[in-house]
């Protein structure tokens, strides 16, 4: 139990385009999901908390207009990186709470 | 000072050895403590989840929390080559209805030599 999936697993896009990443809880409902970013050889850094039916809460230094989060149902949260630039290239990972926090497999974004 | 400190390693030990992984933290509000295992280019996998001080055992894994020292540990007994991975400690406070995101250590890269 407590499986979280992400799609896509990797994406390459051109600078200036937008990319949408989906996070799904497969066998439980999650009113709250979290989005993290991990740069090479660095730890996971919390970007935002996604709340079902309400606005996301962003961590200090994370641009809410650049990283759009939608949590439209109890099993799905999406992160859209708008006008992506090479410095946005990273490993994006979502998680959902079910007792402990369970993480998806991550999405590797490369912006050319 | 970072909120969570963790030696990045690498830590290399022979197969069968007992492994000790540690984190220190500075925020006394942290009450929930977790250990994750992460393989390269994969999402973290939850290994242990503990609340407040004390010990918790699950198979070959034992987690210890000492809130008075702000120090947590993960012990792996009878280590196997398949245990080779990066181990991340993570923690959160108990406020906000329990919806807090996690604060992670940098991760320790563990290598188990066959």
PDB file of C-alpha atoms in Angstrom:
ATOM      1  CA  UNK A   1       0.000   0.000   0.000  1.00  0.00           C
ATOM      2  CA  UNK A   2       0.836   3.731  -0.033  1.00  0.00           C
ATOM      3  CA  UNK A   3       1.990   3.930  -3.629  1.00  0.00           C
ATOM      4  CA  UNK A   4       2.604   7.274  -5.297  1.00  0.00           C
ATOM      5  CA  UNK A   5       3.182   7.587  -9.010  1.00  0.00           C
ATOM      6  CA  UNK A   6       4.519  10.410 -11.155  1.00  0.00           C
ATOM      7  CA  UNK A   7       4.277  11.111 -14.830  1.00  0.00           C
ATOM      8  CA  UNK A   8       6.336  11.607 -16.844  1.00  0.00           C
ATOM      9  CA  UNK A   9       9.468  10.009 -15.424  1.00  0.00           C
ATOM     10  CA  UNK A  10      11.626  12.269 -17.536  1.00  0.00           C
ATOM     11  CA  UNK A  11      11.082  15.174 -19.908  1.00  0.00           C
ATOM     12  CA  UNK A  12      13.267  17.310 -22.119  1.00  0.00           C
ATOM     13  CA  UNK A  13      11.939  20.655 -23.268  1.00  0.00           C
ATOM     14  CA  UNK A  14      13.078  23.836 -24.928  1.00  0.00           C
ATOM     15  CA  UNK A  15      13.687  26.997 -22.944  1.00  0.00           C
ATOM     16  CA  UNK A  16      10.542  29.089 -22.654  1.00  0.00           C
ATOM     17  CA  UNK A  17       8.076  26.227 -22.847  1.00  0.00           C
ATOM     18  CA  UNK A  18       5.869  24.912 -20.037  1.00  0.00           C
ATOM     19  CA  UNK A  19       5.950  21.420 -18.590  1.00  0.00           C
ATOM     20  CA  UNK A  20       3.284  19.682 -16.513  1.00  0.00           C
ATOM     21  CA  UNK A  21       4.134  16.923 -14.022  1.00  0.00           C
ATOM     22  CA  UNK A  22       1.443  14.719 -12.486  1.00  0.00           C
ATOM     23  CA  UNK A  23       1.514  13.133  -9.035  1.00  0.00           C
ATOM     24  CA  UNK A  24      -1.032  10.478  -8.106  1.00  0.00           C
ATOM     25  CA  UNK A  25      -1.724   8.529  -4.934  1.00  0.00           C
ATOM     26  CA  UNK A  26      -2.758   5.119  -6.260  1.00  0.00           C
ATOM     27  CA  UNK A  27      -4.212   3.312  -3.264  1.00  0.00           C
ATOM     28  CA  UNK A  28      -5.103   6.054  -0.797  1.00  0.00           C
ATOM     29  CA  UNK A  29      -6.573   9.516  -0.725  1.00  0.00           C
ATOM     30  CA  UNK A  30      -4.342  12.456   0.073  1.00  0.00           C
ATOM     31  CA  UNK A  31      -5.725  15.842   0.998  1.00  0.00           C
ATOM     32  CA  UNK A  32      -2.170  17.114   1.140  1.00  0.00           C
ATOM     33  CA  UNK A  33       0.674  16.449  -1.241  1.00  0.00           C
ATOM     34  CA  UNK A  34       4.138  17.959  -1.314  1.00  0.00           C
ATOM     35  CA  UNK A  35       6.473  18.952  -4.133  1.00  0.00           C
ATOM     36  CA  UNK A  36      10.232  18.766  -3.711  1.00  0.00           C
ATOM     37  CA  UNK A  37      13.183  19.544  -5.938  1.00  0.00           C
ATOM     38  CA  UNK A  38      16.550  17.830  -5.810  1.00  0.00           C
ATOM     39  CA  UNK A  39      19.666  19.080  -7.554  1.00  0.00           C
ATOM     40  CA  UNK A  40      22.599  16.697  -8.158  1.00  0.00           C
ATOM     41  CA  UNK A  41      24.333  15.637  -4.955  1.00  0.00           C
ATOM     42  CA  UNK A  42      21.973  17.818  -2.949  1.00  0.00           C
ATOM     43  CA  UNK A  43      19.156  17.025  -0.583  1.00  0.00           C
ATOM     44  CA  UNK A  44      15.478  17.303  -1.321  1.00  0.00           C
ATOM     45  CA  UNK A  45      14.161  20.811  -0.851  1.00  0.00           C
ATOM     46  CA  UNK A  46      10.485  21.413  -0.202  1.00  0.00           C
ATOM     47  CA  UNK A  47       8.981  23.698  -2.818  1.00  0.00           C
ATOM     48  CA  UNK A  48       5.323  23.783  -1.906  1.00  0.00           C
ATOM     49  CA  UNK A  49       2.476  22.083  -0.092  1.00  0.00           C
ATOM     50  CA  UNK A  50      -0.471  21.190  -2.289  1.00  0.00           C
ATOM     51  CA  UNK A  51      -3.888  21.197  -0.636  1.00  0.00           C
ATOM     52  CA  UNK A  52      -6.923  19.606  -2.264  1.00  0.00           C
ATOM     53  CA  UNK A  53      -9.501  22.229  -3.140  1.00  0.00           C
ATOM     54  CA  UNK A  54      -7.441  25.229  -2.066  1.00  0.00           C
ATOM     55  CA  UNK A  55      -4.358  27.214  -2.997  1.00  0.00           C
ATOM     56  CA  UNK A  56      -0.937  25.744  -2.566  1.00  0.00           C
ATOM     57  CA  UNK A  57       1.454  27.044   0.064  1.00  0.00           C
ATOM     58  CA  UNK A  58       4.885  27.912  -1.309  1.00  0.00           C
ATOM     59  CA  UNK A  59       8.188  27.900   0.536  1.00  0.00           C
ATOM     60  CA  UNK A  60      10.204  31.067   0.742  1.00  0.00           C
ATOM     61  CA  UNK A  61      12.070  31.758  -2.478  1.00  0.00           C
ATOM     62  CA  UNK A  62       9.817  29.613  -4.688  1.00  0.00           C
ATOM     63  CA  UNK A  63       7.979  31.628  -7.328  1.00  0.00           C
ATOM     64  CA  UNK A  64       4.312  30.700  -7.251  1.00  0.00           C
ATOM     65  CA  UNK A  65       3.708  32.173 -10.702  1.00  0.00           C
ATOM     66  CA  UNK A  66       6.442  30.023 -12.171  1.00  0.00           C
ATOM     67  CA  UNK A  67       5.570  26.773 -10.436  1.00  0.00           C
ATOM     68  CA  UNK A  68       1.813  26.386 -10.737  1.00  0.00           C
ATOM     69  CA  UNK A  69       0.254  23.735  -8.534  1.00  0.00           C
ATOM     70  CA  UNK A  70      -3.224  22.321  -8.887  1.00  0.00           C
ATOM     71  CA  UNK A  71      -4.682  19.740  -6.515  1.00  0.00           C
ATOM     72  CA  UNK A  72      -8.050  19.085  -8.123  1.00  0.00           C
ATOM     73  CA  UNK A  73      -8.834  15.738  -6.519  1.00  0.00           C
ATOM     74  CA  UNK A  74      -7.884  13.631  -3.517  1.00  0.00           C
ATOM     75  CA  UNK A  75      -5.552  11.524  -5.650  1.00  0.00           C
ATOM     76  CA  UNK A  76      -3.998  13.972  -8.104  1.00  0.00           C
ATOM     77  CA  UNK A  77      -1.750  17.007  -7.840  1.00  0.00           C
ATOM     78  CA  UNK A  78      -0.021  18.653 -10.797  1.00  0.00           C
ATOM     79  CA  UNK A  79       3.018  20.892 -10.966  1.00  0.00           C
ATOM     80  CA  UNK A  80       3.433  23.066 -14.058  1.00  0.00           C
ATOM     81  CA  UNK A  81       6.800  24.678 -14.643  1.00  0.00           C
ATOM     82  CA  UNK A  82       5.997  27.718 -16.752  1.00  0.00           C
ATOM     83  CA  UNK A  83       8.467  29.357 -19.126  1.00  0.00           C
ATOM     84  CA  UNK A  84      11.109  26.846 -18.158  1.00  0.00           C
ATOM     85  CA  UNK A  85      14.771  27.831 -18.266  1.00  0.00           C
ATOM     86  CA  UNK A  86      17.939  25.720 -18.039  1.00  0.00           C
ATOM     87  CA  UNK A  87      18.332  26.572 -14.345  1.00  0.00           C
ATOM     88  CA  UNK A  88      14.988  24.823 -13.735  1.00  0.00           C
ATOM     89  CA  UNK A  89      16.550  21.537 -14.805  1.00  0.00           C
ATOM     90  CA  UNK A  90      16.286  19.288 -11.781  1.00  0.00           C
ATOM     91  CA  UNK A  91      14.702  16.181 -10.288  1.00  0.00           C
ATOM     92  CA  UNK A  92      11.156  16.963  -9.144  1.00  0.00           C
ATOM     93  CA  UNK A  93       9.600  14.602  -6.618  1.00  0.00           C
ATOM     94  CA  UNK A  94       6.150  14.603  -5.067  1.00  0.00           C
ATOM     95  CA  UNK A  95       4.994  12.955  -1.882  1.00  0.00           C
ATOM     96  CA  UNK A  96       1.757  12.275  -0.059  1.00  0.00           C
ATOM     97  CA  UNK A  97       1.109  11.591   3.597  1.00  0.00           C
ATOM     98  CA  UNK A  98      -0.289   8.264   4.693  1.00  0.00           C
ATOM     99  CA  UNK A  99       1.171   8.054   8.156  1.00  0.00           C
ATOM    100  CA  UNK A 100       4.682   8.729   6.966  1.00  0.00           C
ATOM    101  CA  UNK A 101       5.320  10.551   3.704  1.00  0.00           C
ATOM    102  CA  UNK A 102       5.502   8.378   0.634  1.00  0.00           C
ATOM    103  CA  UNK A 103       7.335   9.611  -2.415  1.00  0.00           C
ATOM    104  CA  UNK A 104       6.784   9.196  -6.086  1.00  0.00           C
ATOM    105  CA  UNK A 105       9.595   7.961  -8.345  1.00  0.00           C
ATOM    106  CA  UNK A 106      10.479  11.497  -9.446  1.00  0.00           C
ATOM    107  CA  UNK A 107      10.531  13.363 -12.739  1.00  0.00           C
ATOM    108  CA  UNK A 108      13.802  14.426 -14.276  1.00  0.00           C
ATOM    109  CA  UNK A 109      13.383  17.706 -16.136  1.00  0.00           C
ATOM    110  CA  UNK A 110      16.014  18.894 -18.573  1.00  0.00           C
ATOM    111  CA  UNK A 111      15.544  22.318 -20.137  1.00  0.00           C
ATOM    112  CA  UNK A 112      17.659  22.960 -23.208  1.00  0.00           C
TER     113      UNK A 112
ATOM    114  CA  UNK B   1      23.943  26.362  10.711  1.00  0.00           C
ATOM    115  CA  UNK B   2      21.714  24.150   8.619  1.00  0.00           C
ATOM    116  CA  UNK B   3      18.591  22.767  10.232  1.00  0.00           C
ATOM    117  CA  UNK B   4      19.640  19.172   9.599  1.00  0.00           C
ATOM    118  CA  UNK B   5      23.243  18.021   9.338  1.00  0.00           C
ATOM    119  CA  UNK B   6      24.201  14.681   7.812  1.00  0.00           C
ATOM    120  CA  UNK B   7      27.609  13.454   6.738  1.00  0.00           C
ATOM    121  CA  UNK B   8      27.422  12.865   2.964  1.00  0.00           C
ATOM    122  CA  UNK B   9      30.061  10.129   3.036  1.00  0.00           C
ATOM    123  CA  UNK B  10      30.710   7.995   1.132  1.00  0.00           C
ATOM    124  CA  UNK B  11      30.667   5.379   3.867  1.00  0.00           C
ATOM    125  CA  UNK B  12      32.128   2.068   2.737  1.00  0.00           C
ATOM    126  CA  UNK B  13      31.810  -1.082   4.863  1.00  0.00           C
ATOM    127  CA  UNK B  14      32.226  -4.818   4.220  1.00  0.00           C
ATOM    128  CA  UNK B  15      29.215  -7.066   3.746  1.00  0.00           C
ATOM    129  CA  UNK B  16      27.775  -8.292   7.051  1.00  0.00           C
ATOM    130  CA  UNK B  17      28.972  -5.286   9.055  1.00  0.00           C
ATOM    131  CA  UNK B  18      26.731  -3.167  11.233  1.00  0.00           C
ATOM    132  CA  UNK B  19      26.171   0.254   9.699  1.00  0.00           C
ATOM    133  CA  UNK B  20      25.531   3.366  11.752  1.00  0.00           C
ATOM    134  CA  UNK B  21      24.076   6.449  10.067  1.00  0.00           C
ATOM    135  CA  UNK B  22      23.440   9.671  11.938  1.00  0.00           C
ATOM    136  CA  UNK B  23      21.879  13.121  11.729  1.00  0.00           C
ATOM    137  CA  UNK B  24      21.867  16.095  14.039  1.00  0.00           C
ATOM    138  CA  UNK B  25      19.339  18.871  13.969  1.00  0.00           C
ATOM    139  CA  UNK B  26      18.831  22.285  15.506  1.00  0.00           C
ATOM    140  CA  UNK B  27      15.059  22.818  15.495  1.00  0.00           C
ATOM    141  CA  UNK B  28      13.617  21.619  18.794  1.00  0.00           C
ATOM    142  CA  UNK B  29      10.116  21.677  17.278  1.00  0.00           C
ATOM    143  CA  UNK B  30      10.837  18.562  15.221  1.00  0.00           C
ATOM    144  CA  UNK B  31       8.853  15.627  16.585  1.00  0.00           C
ATOM    145  CA  UNK B  32       8.539  13.174  13.705  1.00  0.00           C
ATOM    146  CA  UNK B  33      11.650  11.530  12.338  1.00  0.00           C
ATOM    147  CA  UNK B  34      12.082   9.410   9.244  1.00  0.00           C
ATOM    148  CA  UNK B  35      14.758   7.555   7.366  1.00  0.00           C
ATOM    149  CA  UNK B  36      14.562   7.117   3.621  1.00  0.00           C
ATOM    150  CA  UNK B  37      16.629   5.091   1.193  1.00  0.00           C
ATOM    151  CA  UNK B  38      17.185   6.538  -2.257  1.00  0.00           C
ATOM    152  CA  UNK B  39      18.718   4.763  -5.209  1.00  0.00           C
ATOM    153  CA  UNK B  40      20.208   6.814  -8.006  1.00  0.00           C
ATOM    154  CA  UNK B  41      17.595   8.691 -10.042  1.00  0.00           C
ATOM    155  CA  UNK B  42      14.730   7.241  -8.002  1.00  0.00           C
ATOM    156  CA  UNK B  43      12.325   8.645  -5.430  1.00  0.00           C
ATOM    157  CA  UNK B  44      13.065   8.107  -1.727  1.00  0.00           C
ATOM    158  CA  UNK B  45      11.674   4.961  -0.123  1.00  0.00           C
ATOM    159  CA  UNK B  46      10.421   5.214   3.460  1.00  0.00           C
ATOM    160  CA  UNK B  47      12.326   2.866   5.775  1.00  0.00           C
ATOM    161  CA  UNK B  48      11.534   3.994   9.298  1.00  0.00           C
ATOM    162  CA  UNK B  49       9.072   6.438  10.845  1.00  0.00           C
ATOM    163  CA  UNK B  50       9.302   7.388  14.510  1.00  0.00           C
ATOM    164  CA  UNK B  51       7.702   9.861  16.821  1.00  0.00           C
ATOM    165  CA  UNK B  52       9.644  11.638  19.581  1.00  0.00           C
ATOM    166  CA  UNK B  53      12.467   9.924  21.468  1.00  0.00           C
ATOM    167  CA  UNK B  54      13.094   6.222  21.651  1.00  0.00           C
ATOM    168  CA  UNK B  55      13.973   3.192  19.557  1.00  0.00           C
ATOM    169  CA  UNK B  56      12.131   1.406  16.801  1.00  0.00           C
ATOM    170  CA  UNK B  57      13.138  -1.839  15.184  1.00  0.00           C
ATOM    171  CA  UNK B  58      12.027  -3.296  11.857  1.00  0.00           C
ATOM    172  CA  UNK B  59      13.875  -6.332  10.614  1.00  0.00           C
ATOM    173  CA  UNK B  60      17.529  -5.447  10.133  1.00  0.00           C
ATOM    174  CA  UNK B  61      16.861  -1.751  10.720  1.00  0.00           C
ATOM    175  CA  UNK B  62      16.793   0.089  14.045  1.00  0.00           C
ATOM    176  CA  UNK B  63      16.024   3.774  14.376  1.00  0.00           C
ATOM    177  CA  UNK B  64      16.975   5.758  17.465  1.00  0.00           C
ATOM    178  CA  UNK B  65      15.911   9.254  18.412  1.00  0.00           C
ATOM    179  CA  UNK B  66      17.473  11.292  21.218  1.00  0.00           C
ATOM    180  CA  UNK B  67      15.595  14.573  21.341  1.00  0.00           C
ATOM    181  CA  UNK B  68      17.628  15.876  24.282  1.00  0.00           C
ATOM    182  CA  UNK B  69      20.755  15.698  22.115  1.00  0.00           C
ATOM    183  CA  UNK B  70      18.917  16.482  18.861  1.00  0.00           C
ATOM    184  CA  UNK B  71      20.483  13.367  17.379  1.00  0.00           C
ATOM    185  CA  UNK B  72      18.972  10.514  15.395  1.00  0.00           C
ATOM    186  CA  UNK B  73      20.515   7.283  14.169  1.00  0.00           C
ATOM    187  CA  UNK B  74      19.769   4.417  11.835  1.00  0.00           C
ATOM    188  CA  UNK B  75      21.480   1.074  12.351  1.00  0.00           C
ATOM    189  CA  UNK B  76      21.579  -1.609   9.690  1.00  0.00           C
ATOM    190  CA  UNK B  77      22.534  -5.112  10.834  1.00  0.00           C
ATOM    191  CA  UNK B  78      23.957  -7.807   8.582  1.00  0.00           C
ATOM    192  CA  UNK B  79      24.454  -5.296   5.788  1.00  0.00           C
ATOM    193  CA  UNK B  80      24.027  -6.529   2.208  1.00  0.00           C
ATOM    194  CA  UNK B  81      25.355  -5.185  -1.100  1.00  0.00           C
ATOM    195  CA  UNK B  82      21.740  -4.378  -1.988  1.00  0.00           C
ATOM    196  CA  UNK B  83      21.726  -1.907   0.922  1.00  0.00           C
ATOM    197  CA  UNK B  84      24.122   0.276  -1.069  1.00  0.00           C
ATOM    198  CA  UNK B  85      22.234   3.521  -1.616  1.00  0.00           C
ATOM    199  CA  UNK B  86      21.902   7.039  -0.281  1.00  0.00           C
ATOM    200  CA  UNK B  87      20.197   7.245   3.110  1.00  0.00           C
ATOM    201  CA  UNK B  88      18.331  10.417   3.933  1.00  0.00           C
ATOM    202  CA  UNK B  89      17.120  11.482   7.333  1.00  0.00           C
ATOM    203  CA  UNK B  90      14.023  13.671   7.403  1.00  0.00           C
ATOM    204  CA  UNK B  91      11.958  15.316  10.072  1.00  0.00           C
ATOM    205  CA  UNK B  92       9.019  17.604  10.688  1.00  0.00           C
ATOM    206  CA  UNK B  93       7.307  19.381  13.515  1.00  0.00           C
ATOM    207  CA  UNK B  94       3.934  18.336  14.835  1.00  0.00           C
ATOM    208  CA  UNK B  95       2.173  21.642  14.225  1.00  0.00           C
ATOM    209  CA  UNK B  96      -0.221  22.654  11.465  1.00  0.00           C
ATOM    210  CA  UNK B  97      -2.480  19.649  11.685  1.00  0.00           C
ATOM    211  CA  UNK B  98       0.403  17.410  10.732  1.00  0.00           C
ATOM    212  CA  UNK B  99       0.559  18.700   7.182  1.00  0.00           C
ATOM    213  CA  UNK B 100       4.127  19.993   7.377  1.00  0.00           C
ATOM    214  CA  UNK B 101       6.570  19.224   4.623  1.00  0.00           C
ATOM    215  CA  UNK B 102       9.764  17.443   5.563  1.00  0.00           C
ATOM    216  CA  UNK B 103      13.191  18.888   6.197  1.00  0.00           C
ATOM    217  CA  UNK B 104      15.859  16.564   4.841  1.00  0.00           C
ATOM    218  CA  UNK B 105      19.491  15.941   5.572  1.00  0.00           C
ATOM    219  CA  UNK B 106      21.834  15.925   2.641  1.00  0.00           C
ATOM    220  CA  UNK B 107      21.985  12.128   2.589  1.00  0.00           C
ATOM    221  CA  UNK B 108      24.784   9.646   3.293  1.00  0.00           C
ATOM    222  CA  UNK B 109      26.055   7.579   0.395  1.00  0.00           C
ATOM    223  CA  UNK B 110      26.532   4.027   1.698  1.00  0.00           C
ATOM    224  CA  UNK B 111      28.563   1.380  -0.098  1.00  0.00           C
ATOM    225  CA  UNK B 112      28.466  -2.255   1.052  1.00  0.00           C
ATOM    226  CA  UNK B 113      31.456  -4.143  -0.311  1.00  0.00           C
ATOM    227  CA  UNK B 114      30.799  -7.813  -1.207  1.00  0.00           C
TER     228      UNK B 114
END
